[in-house]
CSV table of C-alpha atoms in Angstrom, one decimal:
chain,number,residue,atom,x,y,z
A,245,UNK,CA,-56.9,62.2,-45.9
A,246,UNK,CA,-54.9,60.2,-43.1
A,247,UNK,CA,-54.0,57.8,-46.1
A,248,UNK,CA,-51.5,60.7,-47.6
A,249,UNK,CA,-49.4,60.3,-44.7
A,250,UNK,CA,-49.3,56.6,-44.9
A,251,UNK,CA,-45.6,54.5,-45.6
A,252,UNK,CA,-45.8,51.5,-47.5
A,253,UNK,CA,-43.0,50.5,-45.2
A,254,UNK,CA,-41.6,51.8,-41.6
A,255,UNK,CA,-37.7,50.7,-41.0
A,256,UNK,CA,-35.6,51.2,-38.1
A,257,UNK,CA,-32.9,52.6,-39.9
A,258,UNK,CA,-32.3,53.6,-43.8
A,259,UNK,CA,-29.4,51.0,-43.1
A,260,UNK,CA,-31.6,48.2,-42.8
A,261,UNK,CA,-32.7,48.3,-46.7
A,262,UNK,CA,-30.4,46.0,-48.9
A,263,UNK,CA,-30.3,45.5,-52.6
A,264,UNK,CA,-32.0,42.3,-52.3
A,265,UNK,CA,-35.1,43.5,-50.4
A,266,UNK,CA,-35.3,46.1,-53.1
A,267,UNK,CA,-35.1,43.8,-56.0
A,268,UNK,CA,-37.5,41.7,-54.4
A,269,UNK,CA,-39.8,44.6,-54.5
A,270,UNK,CA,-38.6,45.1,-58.0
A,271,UNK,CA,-37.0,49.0,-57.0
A,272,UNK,CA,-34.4,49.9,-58.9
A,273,UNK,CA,-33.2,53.4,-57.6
A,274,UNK,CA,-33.9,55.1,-53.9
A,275,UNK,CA,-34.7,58.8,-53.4
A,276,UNK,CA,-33.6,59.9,-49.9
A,277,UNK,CA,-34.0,62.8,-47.6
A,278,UNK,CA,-31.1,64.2,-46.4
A,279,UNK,CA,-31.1,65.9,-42.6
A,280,UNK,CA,-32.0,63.0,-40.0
A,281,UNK,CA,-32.3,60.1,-42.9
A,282,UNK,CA,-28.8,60.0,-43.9
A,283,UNK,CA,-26.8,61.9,-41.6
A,284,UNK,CA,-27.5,63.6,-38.6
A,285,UNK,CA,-28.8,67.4,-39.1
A,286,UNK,CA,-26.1,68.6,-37.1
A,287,UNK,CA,-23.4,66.5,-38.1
A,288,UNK,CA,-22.9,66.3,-41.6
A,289,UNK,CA,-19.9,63.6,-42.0
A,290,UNK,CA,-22.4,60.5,-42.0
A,291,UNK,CA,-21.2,57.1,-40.4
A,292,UNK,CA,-18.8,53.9,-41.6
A,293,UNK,CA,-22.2,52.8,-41.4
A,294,UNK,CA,-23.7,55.1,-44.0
A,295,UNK,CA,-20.9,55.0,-46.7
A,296,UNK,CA,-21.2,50.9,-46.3
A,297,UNK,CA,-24.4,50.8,-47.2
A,298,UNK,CA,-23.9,53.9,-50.3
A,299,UNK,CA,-21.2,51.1,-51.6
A,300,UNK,CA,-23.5,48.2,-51.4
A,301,UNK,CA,-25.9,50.1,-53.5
A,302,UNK,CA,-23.7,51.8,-55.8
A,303,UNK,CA,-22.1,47.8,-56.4
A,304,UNK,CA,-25.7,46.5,-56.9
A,305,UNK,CA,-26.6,49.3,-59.5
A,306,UNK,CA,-29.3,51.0,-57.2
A,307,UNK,CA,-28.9,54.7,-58.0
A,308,UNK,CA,-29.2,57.0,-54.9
A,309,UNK,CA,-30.4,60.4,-55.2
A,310,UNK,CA,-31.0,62.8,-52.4
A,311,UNK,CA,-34.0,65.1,-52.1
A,312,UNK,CA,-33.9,67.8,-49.7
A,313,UNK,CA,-35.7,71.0,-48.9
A,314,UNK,CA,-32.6,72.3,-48.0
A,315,UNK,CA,-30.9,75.0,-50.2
A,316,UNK,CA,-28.5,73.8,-52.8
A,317,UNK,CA,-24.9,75.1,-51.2
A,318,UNK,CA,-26.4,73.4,-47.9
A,319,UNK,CA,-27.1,70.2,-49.6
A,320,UNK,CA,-24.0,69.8,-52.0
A,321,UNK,CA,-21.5,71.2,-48.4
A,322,UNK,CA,-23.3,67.9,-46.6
A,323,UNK,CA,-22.8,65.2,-49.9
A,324,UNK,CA,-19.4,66.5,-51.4
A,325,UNK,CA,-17.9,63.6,-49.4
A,326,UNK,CA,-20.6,61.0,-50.7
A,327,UNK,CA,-20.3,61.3,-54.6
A,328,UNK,CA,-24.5,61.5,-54.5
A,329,UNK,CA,-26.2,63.5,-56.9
A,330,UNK,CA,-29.0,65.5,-55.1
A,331,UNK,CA,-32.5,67.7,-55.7
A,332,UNK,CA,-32.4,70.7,-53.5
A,333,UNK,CA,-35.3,72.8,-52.7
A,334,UNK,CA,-37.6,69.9,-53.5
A,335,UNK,CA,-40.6,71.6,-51.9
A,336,UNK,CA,-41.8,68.6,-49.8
A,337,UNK,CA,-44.8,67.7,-48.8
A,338,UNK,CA,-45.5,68.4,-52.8
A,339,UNK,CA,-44.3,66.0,-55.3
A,340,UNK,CA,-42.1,68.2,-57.5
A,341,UNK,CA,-38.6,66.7,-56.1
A,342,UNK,CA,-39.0,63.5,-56.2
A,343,UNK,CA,-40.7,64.3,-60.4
A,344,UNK,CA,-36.7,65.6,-60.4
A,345,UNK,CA,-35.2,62.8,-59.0
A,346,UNK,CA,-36.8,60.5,-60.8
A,347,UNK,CA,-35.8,62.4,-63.9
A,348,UNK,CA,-32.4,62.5,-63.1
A,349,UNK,CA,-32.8,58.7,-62.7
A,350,UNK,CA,-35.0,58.2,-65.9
A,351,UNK,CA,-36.9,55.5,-63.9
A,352,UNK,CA,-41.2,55.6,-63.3
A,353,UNK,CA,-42.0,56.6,-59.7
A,354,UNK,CA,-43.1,52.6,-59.7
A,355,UNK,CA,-39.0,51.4,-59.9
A,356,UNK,CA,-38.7,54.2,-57.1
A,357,UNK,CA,-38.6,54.5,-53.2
A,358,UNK,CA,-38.6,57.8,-51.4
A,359,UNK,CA,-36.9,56.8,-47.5
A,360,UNK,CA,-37.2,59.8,-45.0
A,361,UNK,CA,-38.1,60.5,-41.4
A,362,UNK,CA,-40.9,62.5,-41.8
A,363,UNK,CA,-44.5,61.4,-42.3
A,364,UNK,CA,-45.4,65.6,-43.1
A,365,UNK,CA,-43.0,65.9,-46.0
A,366,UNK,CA,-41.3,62.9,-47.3
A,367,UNK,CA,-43.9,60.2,-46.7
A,368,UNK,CA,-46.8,62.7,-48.1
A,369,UNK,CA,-44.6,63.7,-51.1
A,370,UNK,CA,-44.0,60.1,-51.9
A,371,UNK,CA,-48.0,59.7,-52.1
A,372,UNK,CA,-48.5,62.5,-53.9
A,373,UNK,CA,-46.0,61.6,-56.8
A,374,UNK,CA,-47.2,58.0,-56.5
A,375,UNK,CA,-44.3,56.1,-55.2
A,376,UNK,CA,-43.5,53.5,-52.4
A,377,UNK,CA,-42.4,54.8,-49.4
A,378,UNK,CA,-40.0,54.3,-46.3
A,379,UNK,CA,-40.7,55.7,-43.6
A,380,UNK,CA,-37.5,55.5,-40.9
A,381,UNK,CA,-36.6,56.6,-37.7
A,382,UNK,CA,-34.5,60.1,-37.1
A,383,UNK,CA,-30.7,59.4,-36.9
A,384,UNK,CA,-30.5,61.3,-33.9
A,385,UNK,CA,-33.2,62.3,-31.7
A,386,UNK,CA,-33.3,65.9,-32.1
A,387,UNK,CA,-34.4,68.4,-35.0
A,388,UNK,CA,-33.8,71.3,-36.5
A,389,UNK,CA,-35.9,74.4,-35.4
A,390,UNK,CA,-37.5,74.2,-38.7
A,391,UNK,CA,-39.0,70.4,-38.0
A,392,UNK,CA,-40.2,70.7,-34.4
A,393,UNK,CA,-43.5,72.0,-35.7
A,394,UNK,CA,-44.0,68.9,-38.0
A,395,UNK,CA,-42.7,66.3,-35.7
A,396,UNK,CA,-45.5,67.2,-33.2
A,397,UNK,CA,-48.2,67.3,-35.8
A,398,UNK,CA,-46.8,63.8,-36.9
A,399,UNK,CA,-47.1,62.5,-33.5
A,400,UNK,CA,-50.7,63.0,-33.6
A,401,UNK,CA,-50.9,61.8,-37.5
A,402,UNK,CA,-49.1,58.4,-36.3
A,403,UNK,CA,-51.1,57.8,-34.0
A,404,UNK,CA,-54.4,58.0,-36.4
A,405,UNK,CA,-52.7,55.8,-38.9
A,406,UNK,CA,-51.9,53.1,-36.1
A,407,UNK,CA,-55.1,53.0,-34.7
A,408,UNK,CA,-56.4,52.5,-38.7
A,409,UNK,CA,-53.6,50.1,-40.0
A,410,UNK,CA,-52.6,48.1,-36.2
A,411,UNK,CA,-49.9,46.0,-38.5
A,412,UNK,CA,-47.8,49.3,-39.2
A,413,UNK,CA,-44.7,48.3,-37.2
A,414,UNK,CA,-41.4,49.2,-37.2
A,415,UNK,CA,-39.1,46.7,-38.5
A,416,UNK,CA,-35.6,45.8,-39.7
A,417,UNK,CA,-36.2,44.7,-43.3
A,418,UNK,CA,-38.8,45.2,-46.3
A,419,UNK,CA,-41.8,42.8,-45.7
């Protein structure tokens, strides 16, 4: 069961992934969570940072579409500025969002990547729809009301998984 919760990878930052780390991997389109992945949850304008890396991908060819939880005039309000087509109400921890966004992409969940900050939902629906997974650090430190719950369940589910797989470490490129 702990395995469900497992990444394949853990990153510091969703800025840390390049197009050549995901070629390498042979990836060739990125699902991402929204709130805490991409932008902070309570600052939707993203960073130089963050529209950087969105051109680097879009230059390379790698698709990037958003999967979110959140409701869809939430979600298109927060990406207007980002040209990034999206799946709202994607019902993480279960796999039917990231079916979506791999449909809008029209690539197998095996060219795919799901990135997100939370083991509970994004990491778990990754497994569940049988796709690689990136597991990265919040963009800010705090949540939502809505994620406190999970991040203290996750605190415990981390701590499983490291004491089961000691090399999960958090690094600053694809190994």
């Amino acid at each position: 069961m702990i395995d469900s919760y497992k990444p394949t990878w853990l990153l510091e930052a969703i800025y840390h992934v390049t197009p050549e780390q995901l070629k390498k991997h042979h990836i060739k389109g990125i699902l991402t969570d929204l709130d805490n992945t991409l932008i902070a949850w309570d600052n939707p304008h993203g960073t130089e940072e963050l529209l950087n890396w969105l051109l680097a991908m879009q230059d390379a060819g790698i698709p990037v579409v958003v999967v979110s939880n959140n409701n869809e005039q939430r979600v298109a309000k927060a990406l207007e500025k980002f040209n990034l087509d999206f799946v709202a109400r994607a019902l993480k921890p279960f796999s039917k969002g990231l079916k979506e966004g791999s449909k809008k992409l029209n690539l197998h969940p095996s060219e795919l990547v799901m990135v997100g900050d939370q083991l509970m939902t994004d990491i778990k629906a990754a497994n569940a729809a049988g796709m690689r997974s990136i597991l990265v650090k919040p963009v800010v430190p705090t949540d939502s009301w809505k994620t406190k719950f999970n991040r203290w369940v996750e605190k415990k589910v981390m701590r499983k998984l490291k004491e089961k797989y000691p090399d999960m470490k958090w690094r600053r490129e694809l190994t």
